[in-house]
């Protein structure tokens, strides 16, 4: 098997996803930049290559079955396997949203990207990941997903939200189930919390940079074989469920 390590990052054309791709590239990975917008994807690949990253574009809309299947076929034909998958693509929807008035369609759209999209991509890529000697899956979560933090008096996670936060809580539950299902196959499957990062998802109101927000995901994507699985982490360590 080739010593070349292959990673795919969804939603990697900007923000935290771009910095995850950059971080994995700096660690020696060949990185697939997954994104649905052709122009932004091409720009991101060019910028990463200019910084010395072995990057290539992957047309990928995580809500589209056929497109995800096509991406898996393309990776199979080009490399024959995948070592790291980072499910980073996500949308905020009407955030924050009052659960007493939120439209079901708004919740459905966010779940389709943030949760079902991650499942769709993961299952399509699993045959490739199973061919890796050290397969790693990282699902981009959030501190707002933590039921412990959400119910701790004095912890401010931005008020009531009936869409984005619950979508990430469900993603955490999915992450645990993947970790259990793949425990005997050498996989490490974890959730990453980037923190309150200044991106267009929050109108650039965050207090940390995208590069800082990428640190947890990059670390989890490059875990040693004795590293944790089925956990939730930020750049400082374990985040409670």
JSON list of C-alpha atoms in Angstrom, two decimals:
[
{"chain": "A", "resi": 1, "resn": "UNK", "atom": "CA", "xyz": [0.00, 0.00, 0.00]},
{"chain": "A", "resi": 2, "resn": "UNK", "atom": "CA", "xyz": [1.27, 3.47, -0.86]},
{"chain": "A", "resi": 3, "resn": "UNK", "atom": "CA", "xyz": [2.62, 5.58, 2.00]},
{"chain": "A", "resi": 4, "resn": "UNK", "atom": "CA", "xyz": [0.73, 8.55, 0.58]},
{"chain": "A", "resi": 5, "resn": "UNK", "atom": "CA", "xyz": [-2.03, 9.60, 3.00]},
{"chain": "A", "resi": 6, "resn": "UNK", "atom": "CA", "xyz": [-5.32, 10.78, 1.50]},
{"chain": "A", "resi": 7, "resn": "UNK", "atom": "CA", "xyz": [-7.84, 13.03, 3.25]},
{"chain": "A", "resi": 8, "resn": "UNK", "atom": "CA", "xyz": [-11.21, 14.43, 2.23]},
{"chain": "A", "resi": 9, "resn": "UNK", "atom": "CA", "xyz": [-12.63, 17.53, 3.92]},
{"chain": "A", "resi": 10, "resn": "UNK", "atom": "CA", "xyz": [-16.20, 18.53, 3.11]},
{"chain": "A", "resi": 11, "resn": "UNK", "atom": "CA", "xyz": [-17.07, 22.22, 2.99]},
{"chain": "A", "resi": 12, "resn": "UNK", "atom": "CA", "xyz": [-13.37, 22.97, 2.59]},
{"chain": "A", "resi": 13, "resn": "UNK", "atom": "CA", "xyz": [-13.50, 25.95, 0.25]},
{"chain": "A", "resi": 14, "resn": "UNK", "atom": "CA", "xyz": [-13.54, 28.53, 3.08]},
{"chain": "A", "resi": 15, "resn": "UNK", "atom": "CA", "xyz": [-13.38, 29.17, 6.80]},
{"chain": "A", "resi": 16, "resn": "UNK", "atom": "CA", "xyz": [-12.64, 26.33, 9.19]},
{"chain": "A", "resi": 17, "resn": "UNK", "atom": "CA", "xyz": [-12.86, 23.69, 6.46]},
{"chain": "A", "resi": 18, "resn": "UNK", "atom": "CA", "xyz": [-10.18, 25.44, 4.44]},
{"chain": "A", "resi": 19, "resn": "UNK", "atom": "CA", "xyz": [-7.92, 25.62, 7.49]},
{"chain": "A", "resi": 20, "resn": "UNK", "atom": "CA", "xyz": [-8.49, 21.94, 8.24]},
{"chain": "A", "resi": 21, "resn": "UNK", "atom": "CA", "xyz": [-7.38, 21.17, 4.70]},
{"chain": "A", "resi": 22, "resn": "UNK", "atom": "CA", "xyz": [-4.36, 23.42, 5.17]},
{"chain": "A", "resi": 23, "resn": "UNK", "atom": "CA", "xyz": [-3.49, 21.75, 8.47]},
{"chain": "A", "resi": 24, "resn": "UNK", "atom": "CA", "xyz": [-3.73, 18.27, 7.04]},
{"chain": "A", "resi": 25, "resn": "UNK", "atom": "CA", "xyz": [-1.70, 19.36, 4.05]},
{"chain": "A", "resi": 26, "resn": "UNK", "atom": "CA", "xyz": [1.00, 20.68, 6.36]},
{"chain": "A", "resi": 27, "resn": "UNK", "atom": "CA", "xyz": [0.99, 17.28, 8.06]},
{"chain": "A", "resi": 28, "resn": "UNK", "atom": "CA", "xyz": [1.79, 15.64, 4.72]},
{"chain": "A", "resi": 29, "resn": "UNK", "atom": "CA", "xyz": [-1.64, 14.58, 3.51]},
{"chain": "A", "resi": 30, "resn": "UNK", "atom": "CA", "xyz": [-2.89, 14.82, -0.03]},
{"chain": "A", "resi": 31, "resn": "UNK", "atom": "CA", "xyz": [-6.13, 16.69, 0.58]},
{"chain": "A", "resi": 32, "resn": "UNK", "atom": "CA", "xyz": [-9.39, 16.58, -1.30]},
{"chain": "A", "resi": 33, "resn": "UNK", "atom": "CA", "xyz": [-11.20, 19.91, -1.09]},
{"chain": "A", "resi": 34, "resn": "UNK", "atom": "CA", "xyz": [-14.86, 18.99, -1.05]},
{"chain": "A", "resi": 35, "resn": "UNK", "atom": "CA", "xyz": [-17.20, 21.82, -2.03]},
{"chain": "A", "resi": 36, "resn": "UNK", "atom": "CA", "xyz": [-20.31, 22.30, -4.13]},
{"chain": "A", "resi": 37, "resn": "UNK", "atom": "CA", "xyz": [-19.36, 25.69, -5.61]},
{"chain": "A", "resi": 38, "resn": "UNK", "atom": "CA", "xyz": [-16.99, 25.13, -8.54]},
{"chain": "A", "resi": 39, "resn": "UNK", "atom": "CA", "xyz": [-15.42, 28.58, -8.50]},
{"chain": "A", "resi": 40, "resn": "UNK", "atom": "CA", "xyz": [-14.81, 28.71, -4.76]},
{"chain": "A", "resi": 41, "resn": "UNK", "atom": "CA", "xyz": [-13.47, 25.16, -4.77]},
{"chain": "A", "resi": 42, "resn": "UNK", "atom": "CA", "xyz": [-11.01, 25.95, -7.56]},
{"chain": "A", "resi": 43, "resn": "UNK", "atom": "CA", "xyz": [-9.88, 29.10, -5.75]},
{"chain": "A", "resi": 44, "resn": "UNK", "atom": "CA", "xyz": [-9.32, 27.17, -2.53]},
{"chain": "A", "resi": 45, "resn": "UNK", "atom": "CA", "xyz": [-7.33, 24.47, -4.28]},
{"chain": "A", "resi": 46, "resn": "UNK", "atom": "CA", "xyz": [-5.15, 27.09, -5.99]},
{"chain": "A", "resi": 47, "resn": "UNK", "atom": "CA", "xyz": [-4.52, 28.90, -2.69]},
{"chain": "A", "resi": 48, "resn": "UNK", "atom": "CA", "xyz": [-3.64, 25.67, -0.89]},
{"chain": "A", "resi": 49, "resn": "UNK", "atom": "CA", "xyz": [-1.28, 24.62, -3.67]},
{"chain": "A", "resi": 50, "resn": "UNK", "atom": "CA", "xyz": [0.38, 28.03, -3.54]},
{"chain": "A", "resi": 51, "resn": "UNK", "atom": "CA", "xyz": [1.12, 27.30, 0.12]},
{"chain": "A", "resi": 52, "resn": "UNK", "atom": "CA", "xyz": [2.64, 23.93, -0.72]},
{"chain": "A", "resi": 53, "resn": "UNK", "atom": "CA", "xyz": [-0.36, 21.69, -0.02]},
{"chain": "A", "resi": 54, "resn": "UNK", "atom": "CA", "xyz": [-0.95, 18.74, -2.33]},
{"chain": "A", "resi": 55, "resn": "UNK", "atom": "CA", "xyz": [-4.62, 19.63, -2.83]},
{"chain": "A", "resi": 56, "resn": "UNK", "atom": "CA", "xyz": [-7.21, 18.63, -5.39]},
{"chain": "A", "resi": 57, "resn": "UNK", "atom": "CA", "xyz": [-10.84, 19.51, -5.89]},
{"chain": "A", "resi": 58, "resn": "UNK", "atom": "CA", "xyz": [-13.76, 17.20, -5.21]},
{"chain": "A", "resi": 59, "resn": "UNK", "atom": "CA", "xyz": [-17.18, 18.34, -6.48]},
{"chain": "A", "resi": 60, "resn": "UNK", "atom": "CA", "xyz": [-19.37, 17.54, -3.51]},
{"chain": "A", "resi": 61, "resn": "UNK", "atom": "CA", "xyz": [-22.81, 18.56, -2.34]},
{"chain": "A", "resi": 62, "resn": "UNK", "atom": "CA", "xyz": [-23.43, 16.54, 0.83]},
{"chain": "A", "resi": 63, "resn": "UNK", "atom": "CA", "xyz": [-27.20, 16.69, 0.30]},
{"chain": "A", "resi": 64, "resn": "UNK", "atom": "CA", "xyz": [-27.05, 15.00, -3.11]},
{"chain": "A", "resi": 65, "resn": "UNK", "atom": "CA", "xyz": [-26.96, 11.19, -3.23]},
{"chain": "A", "resi": 66, "resn": "UNK", "atom": "CA", "xyz": [-25.72, 10.96, -6.80]},
{"chain": "A", "resi": 67, "resn": "UNK", "atom": "CA", "xyz": [-23.05, 13.61, -6.31]},
{"chain": "A", "resi": 68, "resn": "UNK", "atom": "CA", "xyz": [-21.70, 11.96, -3.17]},
{"chain": "A", "resi": 69, "resn": "UNK", "atom": "CA", "xyz": [-21.59, 8.59, -4.91]},
{"chain": "A", "resi": 70, "resn": "UNK", "atom": "CA", "xyz": [-19.74, 10.17, -7.83]},
{"chain": "A", "resi": 71, "resn": "UNK", "atom": "CA", "xyz": [-17.18, 11.68, -5.44]},
{"chain": "A", "resi": 72, "resn": "UNK", "atom": "CA", "xyz": [-16.56, 8.27, -3.89]},
{"chain": "A", "resi": 73, "resn": "UNK", "atom": "CA", "xyz": [-16.07, 6.70, -7.31]},
{"chain": "A", "resi": 74, "resn": "UNK", "atom": "CA", "xyz": [-13.63, 9.45, -8.30]},
{"chain": "A", "resi": 75, "resn": "UNK", "atom": "CA", "xyz": [-11.56, 8.93, -5.16]},
{"chain": "A", "resi": 76, "resn": "UNK", "atom": "CA", "xyz": [-11.60, 5.17, -5.69]},
{"chain": "A", "resi": 77, "resn": "UNK", "atom": "CA", "xyz": [-10.40, 5.50, -9.28]},
{"chain": "A", "resi": 78, "resn": "UNK", "atom": "CA", "xyz": [-7.68, 7.99, -8.37]},
{"chain": "A", "resi": 79, "resn": "UNK", "atom": "CA", "xyz": [-6.35, 6.59, -5.09]},
{"chain": "A", "resi": 80, "resn": "UNK", "atom": "CA", "xyz": [-8.11, 3.34, -4.27]},
{"chain": "A", "resi": 81, "resn": "UNK", "atom": "CA", "xyz": [-8.60, 4.29, -0.63]},
{"chain": "A", "resi": 82, "resn": "UNK", "atom": "CA", "xyz": [-9.18, 7.12, 1.83]},
{"chain": "A", "resi": 83, "resn": "UNK", "atom": "CA", "xyz": [-7.38, 7.59, 5.15]},
{"chain": "A", "resi": 84, "resn": "UNK", "atom": "CA", "xyz": [-9.19, 10.55, 6.68]},
{"chain": "A", "resi": 85, "resn": "UNK", "atom": "CA", "xyz": [-12.70, 11.91, 6.30]},
{"chain": "A", "resi": 86, "resn": "UNK", "atom": "CA", "xyz": [-13.61, 15.20, 7.94]},
{"chain": "A", "resi": 87, "resn": "UNK", "atom": "CA", "xyz": [-17.34, 15.93, 7.78]},
{"chain": "A", "resi": 88, "resn": "UNK", "atom": "CA", "xyz": [-17.08, 19.68, 8.11]},
{"chain": "A", "resi": 89, "resn": "UNK", "atom": "CA", "xyz": [-19.84, 20.94, 5.80]},
{"chain": "A", "resi": 90, "resn": "UNK", "atom": "CA", "xyz": [-22.64, 22.56, 7.76]},
{"chain": "A", "resi": 91, "resn": "UNK", "atom": "CA", "xyz": [-25.23, 25.30, 7.73]},
{"chain": "A", "resi": 92, "resn": "UNK", "atom": "CA", "xyz": [-26.71, 27.36, 10.56]},
{"chain": "A", "resi": 93, "resn": "UNK", "atom": "CA", "xyz": [-30.23, 27.83, 9.25]},
{"chain": "A", "resi": 94, "resn": "UNK", "atom": "CA", "xyz": [-32.32, 30.46, 11.07]},
{"chain": "A", "resi": 95, "resn": "UNK", "atom": "CA", "xyz": [-29.92, 30.72, 14.01]},
{"chain": "A", "resi": 96, "resn": "UNK", "atom": "CA", "xyz": [-30.72, 31.23, 16.80]},
{"chain": "A", "resi": 97, "resn": "UNK", "atom": "CA", "xyz": [-34.25, 29.91, 16.27]},
{"chain": "A", "resi": 98, "resn": "UNK", "atom": "CA", "xyz": [-37.08, 29.79, 18.79]},
{"chain": "A", "resi": 99, "resn": "UNK", "atom": "CA", "xyz": [-38.24, 26.15, 18.85]},
{"chain": "A", "resi": 100, "resn": "UNK", "atom": "CA", "xyz": [-41.79, 27.27, 19.59]},
{"chain": "A", "resi": 101, "resn": "UNK", "atom": "CA", "xyz": [-42.08, 29.07, 16.25]},
{"chain": "A", "resi": 102, "resn": "UNK", "atom": "CA", "xyz": [-39.51, 27.49, 13.95]},
{"chain": "A", "resi": 103, "resn": "UNK", "atom": "CA", "xyz": [-40.75, 26.16, 10.63]},
{"chain": "A", "resi": 104, "resn": "UNK", "atom": "CA", "xyz": [-40.30, 22.38, 10.29]},
{"chain": "A", "resi": 105, "resn": "UNK", "atom": "CA", "xyz": [-38.81, 22.88, 6.82]},
{"chain": "A", "resi": 106, "resn": "UNK", "atom": "CA", "xyz": [-36.05, 25.03, 8.32]},
{"chain": "A", "resi": 107, "resn": "UNK", "atom": "CA", "xyz": [-35.12, 22.26, 10.73]},
{"chain": "A", "resi": 108, "resn": "UNK", "atom": "CA", "xyz": [-35.34, 19.66, 7.99]},
{"chain": "A", "resi": 109, "resn": "UNK", "atom": "CA", "xyz": [-32.93, 21.60, 5.76]},
{"chain": "A", "resi": 110, "resn": "UNK", "atom": "CA", "xyz": [-30.34, 21.95, 8.52]},
{"chain": "A", "resi": 111, "resn": "UNK", "atom": "CA", "xyz": [-30.59, 18.27, 9.44]},
{"chain": "A", "resi": 112, "resn": "UNK", "atom": "CA", "xyz": [-30.17, 17.28, 5.80]},
{"chain": "A", "resi": 113, "resn": "UNK", "atom": "CA", "xyz": [-26.80, 19.01, 5.66]},
{"chain": "A", "resi": 114, "resn": "UNK", "atom": "CA", "xyz": [-25.47, 18.75, 9.21]},
{"chain": "A", "resi": 115, "resn": "UNK", "atom": "CA", "xyz": [-26.53, 15.21, 10.05]},
{"chain": "A", "resi": 116, "resn": "UNK", "atom": "CA", "xyz": [-27.90, 13.29, 7.07]},
{"chain": "A", "resi": 117, "resn": "UNK", "atom": "CA", "xyz": [-25.19, 14.82, 4.89]},
{"chain": "A", "resi": 118, "resn": "UNK", "atom": "CA", "xyz": [-22.49, 13.51, 7.22]},
{"chain": "A", "resi": 119, "resn": "UNK", "atom": "CA", "xyz": [-24.10, 10.05, 7.22]},
{"chain": "A", "resi": 120, "resn": "UNK", "atom": "CA", "xyz": [-24.48, 10.13, 3.43]},
{"chain": "A", "resi": 121, "resn": "UNK", "atom": "CA", "xyz": [-20.82, 11.00, 2.87]},
{"chain": "A", "resi": 122, "resn": "UNK", "atom": "CA", "xyz": [-19.50, 8.66, 5.56]},
{"chain": "A", "resi": 123, "resn": "UNK", "atom": "CA", "xyz": [-21.33, 5.63, 4.24]},
{"chain": "A", "resi": 124, "resn": "UNK", "atom": "CA", "xyz": [-20.26, 6.38, 0.68]},
{"chain": "A", "resi": 125, "resn": "UNK", "atom": "CA", "xyz": [-16.63, 6.67, 1.76]},
{"chain": "A", "resi": 126, "resn": "UNK", "atom": "CA", "xyz": [-16.56, 3.70, 4.16]},
{"chain": "A", "resi": 127, "resn": "UNK", "atom": "CA", "xyz": [-15.40, 1.15, 1.55]},
{"chain": "A", "resi": 128, "resn": "UNK", "atom": "CA", "xyz": [-12.42, 3.41, 0.83]},
{"chain": "A", "resi": 129, "resn": "UNK", "atom": "CA", "xyz": [-11.72, 4.09, 4.50]},
{"chain": "A", "resi": 130, "resn": "UNK", "atom": "CA", "xyz": [-11.75, 0.35, 5.24]},
{"chain": "A", "resi": 131, "resn": "UNK", "atom": "CA", "xyz": [-8.73, 0.01, 2.94]},
{"chain": "A", "resi": 132, "resn": "UNK", "atom": "CA", "xyz": [-6.71, 2.39, 5.11]},
{"chain": "A", "resi": 133, "resn": "UNK", "atom": "CA", "xyz": [-4.29, 1.13, 7.74]},
{"chain": "A", "resi": 134, "resn": "UNK", "atom": "CA", "xyz": [-5.30, 3.98, 10.05]},
{"chain": "A", "resi": 135, "resn": "UNK", "atom": "CA", "xyz": [-8.81, 5.21, 9.15]},
{"chain": "A", "resi": 136, "resn": "UNK", "atom": "CA", "xyz": [-10.02, 8.36, 10.86]},
{"chain": "A", "resi": 137, "resn": "UNK", "atom": "CA", "xyz": [-13.42, 10.07, 10.77]},
{"chain": "A", "resi": 138, "resn": "UNK", "atom": "CA", "xyz": [-13.97, 13.50, 12.30]},
{"chain": "A", "resi": 139, "resn": "UNK", "atom": "CA", "xyz": [-17.43, 15.04, 12.53]},
{"chain": "A", "resi": 140, "resn": "UNK", "atom": "CA", "xyz": [-17.50, 18.79, 13.03]},
{"chain": "A", "resi": 141, "resn": "UNK", "atom": "CA", "xyz": [-19.64, 19.43, 16.08]},
{"chain": "A", "resi": 142, "resn": "UNK", "atom": "CA", "xyz": [-19.98, 22.46, 18.38]},
{"chain": "A", "resi": 143, "resn": "UNK", "atom": "CA", "xyz": [-20.01, 23.37, 22.05]},
{"chain": "A", "resi": 144, "resn": "UNK", "atom": "CA", "xyz": [-23.70, 24.21, 21.60]},
{"chain": "A", "resi": 145, "resn": "UNK", "atom": "CA", "xyz": [-24.31, 20.49, 21.01]},
{"chain": "A", "resi": 146, "resn": "UNK", "atom": "CA", "xyz": [-23.33, 19.64, 24.57]},
{"chain": "A", "resi": 147, "resn": "UNK", "atom": "CA", "xyz": [-26.38, 18.85, 26.69]},
{"chain": "A", "resi": 148, "resn": "UNK", "atom": "CA", "xyz": [-24.21, 19.24, 29.78]},
{"chain": "A", "resi": 149, "resn": "UNK", "atom": "CA", "xyz": [-23.11, 22.75, 28.83]},
{"chain": "A", "resi": 150, "resn": "UNK", "atom": "CA", "xyz": [-26.60, 23.68, 27.65]},
{"chain": "A", "resi": 151, "resn": "UNK", "atom": "CA", "xyz": [-28.03, 22.80, 31.07]},
{"chain": "A", "resi": 152, "resn": "UNK", "atom": "CA", "xyz": [-25.23, 24.19, 33.25]},
{"chain": "A", "resi": 153, "resn": "UNK", "atom": "CA", "xyz": [-26.30, 27.40, 35.04]},
{"chain": "A", "resi": 154, "resn": "UNK", "atom": "CA", "xyz": [-24.19, 30.37, 34.05]},
{"chain": "A", "resi": 155, "resn": "UNK", "atom": "CA", "xyz": [-22.91, 28.90, 30.78]},
{"chain": "A", "resi": 156, "resn": "UNK", "atom": "CA", "xyz": [-23.82, 31.18, 27.88]},
{"chain": "A", "resi": 157, "resn": "UNK", "atom": "CA", "xyz": [-24.03, 29.40, 24.54]},
{"chain": "A", "resi": 158, "resn": "UNK", "atom": "CA", "xyz": [-26.06, 32.05, 22.75]},
{"chain": "A", "resi": 159, "resn": "UNK", "atom": "CA", "xyz": [-29.55, 31.57, 24.13]},
{"chain": "A", "resi": 160, "resn": "UNK", "atom": "CA", "xyz": [-32.39, 29.35, 22.96]},
{"chain": "A", "resi": 161, "resn": "UNK", "atom": "CA", "xyz": [-31.90, 27.62, 19.62]},
{"chain": "A", "resi": 162, "resn": "UNK", "atom": "CA", "xyz": [-34.19, 24.97, 18.20]},
{"chain": "A", "resi": 163, "resn": "UNK", "atom": "CA", "xyz": [-32.37, 24.19, 14.95]},
{"chain": "A", "resi": 164, "resn": "UNK", "atom": "CA", "xyz": [-28.57, 24.39, 14.75]},
{"chain": "A", "resi": 165, "resn": "UNK", "atom": "CA", "xyz": [-27.78, 23.25, 18.30]},
{"chain": "A", "resi": 166, "resn": "UNK", "atom": "CA", "xyz": [-30.08, 20.20, 18.17]},
{"chain": "A", "resi": 167, "resn": "UNK", "atom": "CA", "xyz": [-28.65, 19.25, 14.77]},
{"chain": "A", "resi": 168, "resn": "UNK", "atom": "CA", "xyz": [-25.17, 19.10, 16.28]},
{"chain": "A", "resi": 169, "resn": "UNK", "atom": "CA", "xyz": [-26.43, 17.17, 19.30]},
{"chain": "A", "resi": 170, "resn": "UNK", "atom": "CA", "xyz": [-27.88, 14.57, 16.93]},
{"chain": "A", "resi": 171, "resn": "UNK", "atom": "CA", "xyz": [-24.59, 14.50, 15.01]},
{"chain": "A", "resi": 172, "resn": "UNK", "atom": "CA", "xyz": [-22.82, 13.71, 18.29]},
{"chain": "A", "resi": 173, "resn": "UNK", "atom": "CA", "xyz": [-25.17, 10.78, 18.85]},
{"chain": "A", "resi": 174, "resn": "UNK", "atom": "CA", "xyz": [-24.44, 9.55, 15.33]},
{"chain": "A", "resi": 175, "resn": "UNK", "atom": "CA", "xyz": [-20.70, 9.88, 15.97]},
{"chain": "A", "resi": 176, "resn": "UNK", "atom": "CA", "xyz": [-20.96, 7.61, 19.00]},
{"chain": "A", "resi": 177, "resn": "UNK", "atom": "CA", "xyz": [-22.81, 4.96, 17.02]},
{"chain": "A", "resi": 178, "resn": "UNK", "atom": "CA", "xyz": [-20.22, 4.99, 14.22]},
{"chain": "A", "resi": 179, "resn": "UNK", "atom": "CA", "xyz": [-17.44, 4.66, 16.79]},
{"chain": "A", "resi": 180, "resn": "UNK", "atom": "CA", "xyz": [-19.17, 1.62, 18.27]},
{"chain": "A", "resi": 181, "resn": "UNK", "atom": "CA", "xyz": [-19.91, 0.05, 14.90]},
{"chain": "A", "resi": 182, "resn": "UNK", "atom": "CA", "xyz": [-16.35, 0.49, 13.63]},
{"chain": "A", "resi": 183, "resn": "UNK", "atom": "CA", "xyz": [-14.48, -0.18, 16.88]},
{"chain": "A", "resi": 184, "resn": "UNK", "atom": "CA", "xyz": [-13.06, -3.49, 15.73]},
{"chain": "A", "resi": 185, "resn": "UNK", "atom": "CA", "xyz": [-11.83, -2.20, 12.38]},
{"chain": "A", "resi": 186, "resn": "UNK", "atom": "CA", "xyz": [-9.10, 0.19, 13.51]},
{"chain": "A", "resi": 187, "resn": "UNK", "atom": "CA", "xyz": [-11.21, 3.33, 13.09]},
{"chain": "A", "resi": 188, "resn": "UNK", "atom": "CA", "xyz": [-11.05, 6.41, 15.28]},
{"chain": "A", "resi": 189, "resn": "UNK", "atom": "CA", "xyz": [-14.33, 8.33, 15.06]},
{"chain": "A", "resi": 190, "resn": "UNK", "atom": "CA", "xyz": [-14.68, 11.54, 17.03]},
{"chain": "A", "resi": 191, "resn": "UNK", "atom": "CA", "xyz": [-16.44, 14.87, 17.16]},
{"chain": "A", "resi": 192, "resn": "UNK", "atom": "CA", "xyz": [-14.56, 18.19, 17.05]},
{"chain": "A", "resi": 193, "resn": "UNK", "atom": "CA", "xyz": [-15.68, 21.49, 18.55]},
{"chain": "A", "resi": 194, "resn": "UNK", "atom": "CA", "xyz": [-13.99, 24.44, 16.81]},
{"chain": "A", "resi": 195, "resn": "UNK", "atom": "CA", "xyz": [-15.10, 27.05, 19.34]},
{"chain": "A", "resi": 196, "resn": "UNK", "atom": "CA", "xyz": [-16.65, 30.42, 18.63]},
{"chain": "A", "resi": 197, "resn": "UNK", "atom": "CA", "xyz": [-14.87, 31.11, 15.35]},
{"chain": "A", "resi": 198, "resn": "UNK", "atom": "CA", "xyz": [-15.28, 34.20, 13.19]},
{"chain": "A", "resi": 199, "resn": "UNK", "atom": "CA", "xyz": [-16.83, 32.79, 10.00]},
{"chain": "A", "resi": 200, "resn": "UNK", "atom": "CA", "xyz": [-19.71, 33.71, 7.74]},
{"chain": "A", "resi": 201, "resn": "UNK", "atom": "CA", "xyz": [-21.85, 31.16, 9.61]},
{"chain": "A", "resi": 202, "resn": "UNK", "atom": "CA", "xyz": [-22.07, 33.63, 12.52]},
{"chain": "A", "resi": 203, "resn": "UNK", "atom": "CA", "xyz": [-21.56, 36.84, 10.59]},
{"chain": "A", "resi": 204, "resn": "UNK", "atom": "CA", "xyz": [-17.87, 36.85, 11.57]},
{"chain": "A", "resi": 205, "resn": "UNK", "atom": "CA", "xyz": [-18.83, 37.57, 15.18]},
{"chain": "A", "resi": 206, "resn": "UNK", "atom": "CA", "xyz": [-16.62, 34.83, 16.61]},
{"chain": "A", "resi": 207, "resn": "UNK", "atom": "CA", "xyz": [-13.70, 35.43, 18.94]},
{"chain": "A", "resi": 208, "resn": "UNK", "atom": "CA", "xyz": [-11.17, 32.98, 17.48]},
{"chain": "A", "resi": 209, "resn": "UNK", "atom": "CA", "xyz": [-9.69, 32.49, 14.03]},
{"chain": "A", "resi": 210, "resn": "UNK", "atom": "CA", "xyz": [-10.54, 29.74, 11.54]},
{"chain": "A", "resi": 211, "resn": "UNK", "atom": "CA", "xyz": [-7.02, 28.37, 11.95]},
{"chain": "A", "resi": 212, "resn": "UNK", "atom": "CA", "xyz": [-7.56, 28.07, 15.69]},
{"chain": "A", "resi": 213, "resn": "UNK", "atom": "CA", "xyz": [-10.94, 26.50, 15.03]},
{"chain": "A", "resi": 214, "resn": "UNK", "atom": "CA", "xyz": [-9.34, 23.87, 12.83]},
{"chain": "A", "resi": 215, "resn": "UNK", "atom": "CA", "xyz": [-6.89, 22.65, 15.46]},
{"chain": "A", "resi": 216, "resn": "UNK", "atom": "CA", "xyz": [-9.15, 20.07, 17.12]},
{"chain": "A", "resi": 217, "resn": "UNK", "atom": "CA", "xyz": [-10.22, 18.47, 13.86]},
{"chain": "A", "resi": 218, "resn": "UNK", "atom": "CA", "xyz": [-6.66, 18.24, 12.55]},
{"chain": "A", "resi": 219, "resn": "UNK", "atom": "CA", "xyz": [-5.50, 16.66, 15.80]},
{"chain": "A", "resi": 220, "resn": "UNK", "atom": "CA", "xyz": [-8.33, 14.10, 15.75]},
{"chain": "A", "resi": 221, "resn": "UNK", "atom": "CA", "xyz": [-7.70, 13.33, 12.08]},
{"chain": "A", "resi": 222, "resn": "UNK", "atom": "CA", "xyz": [-4.09, 12.46, 12.87]},
{"chain": "A", "resi": 223, "resn": "UNK", "atom": "CA", "xyz": [-4.57, 10.47, 16.08]},
{"chain": "A", "resi": 224, "resn": "UNK", "atom": "CA", "xyz": [-2.19, 7.60, 16.79]},
{"chain": "A", "resi": 225, "resn": "UNK", "atom": "CA", "xyz": [-3.60, 4.09, 16.96]},
{"chain": "A", "resi": 226, "resn": "UNK", "atom": "CA", "xyz": [-3.88, 4.30, 20.76]},
{"chain": "A", "resi": 227, "resn": "UNK", "atom": "CA", "xyz": [-5.86, 7.54, 20.57]},
{"chain": "A", "resi": 228, "resn": "UNK", "atom": "CA", "xyz": [-9.47, 7.94, 21.71]},
{"chain": "A", "resi": 229, "resn": "UNK", "atom": "CA", "xyz": [-12.59, 7.12, 19.75]},
{"chain": "A", "resi": 230, "resn": "UNK", "atom": "CA", "xyz": [-16.23, 7.99, 20.33]},
{"chain": "A", "resi": 231, "resn": "UNK", "atom": "CA", "xyz": [-15.45, 11.28, 22.06]},
{"chain": "A", "resi": 232, "resn": "UNK", "atom": "CA", "xyz": [-16.06, 14.99, 21.71]},
{"chain": "A", "resi": 233, "resn": "UNK", "atom": "CA", "xyz": [-13.08, 17.34, 21.86]},
{"chain": "A", "resi": 234, "resn": "UNK", "atom": "CA", "xyz": [-12.02, 20.94, 21.39]},
{"chain": "A", "resi": 235, "resn": "UNK", "atom": "CA", "xyz": [-8.51, 22.37, 21.15]},
{"chain": "A", "resi": 236, "resn": "UNK", "atom": "CA", "xyz": [-8.15, 22.15, 24.96]},
{"chain": "A", "resi": 237, "resn": "UNK", "atom": "CA", "xyz": [-9.38, 18.59, 25.47]},
{"chain": "A", "resi": 238, "resn": "UNK", "atom": "CA", "xyz": [-12.57, 16.69, 26.24]},
{"chain": "A", "resi": 239, "resn": "UNK", "atom": "CA", "xyz": [-15.94, 18.40, 25.89]},
{"chain": "A", "resi": 240, "resn": "UNK", "atom": "CA", "xyz": [-18.80, 16.88, 27.96]},
{"chain": "A", "resi": 241, "resn": "UNK", "atom": "CA", "xyz": [-21.74, 15.38, 26.13]}
]
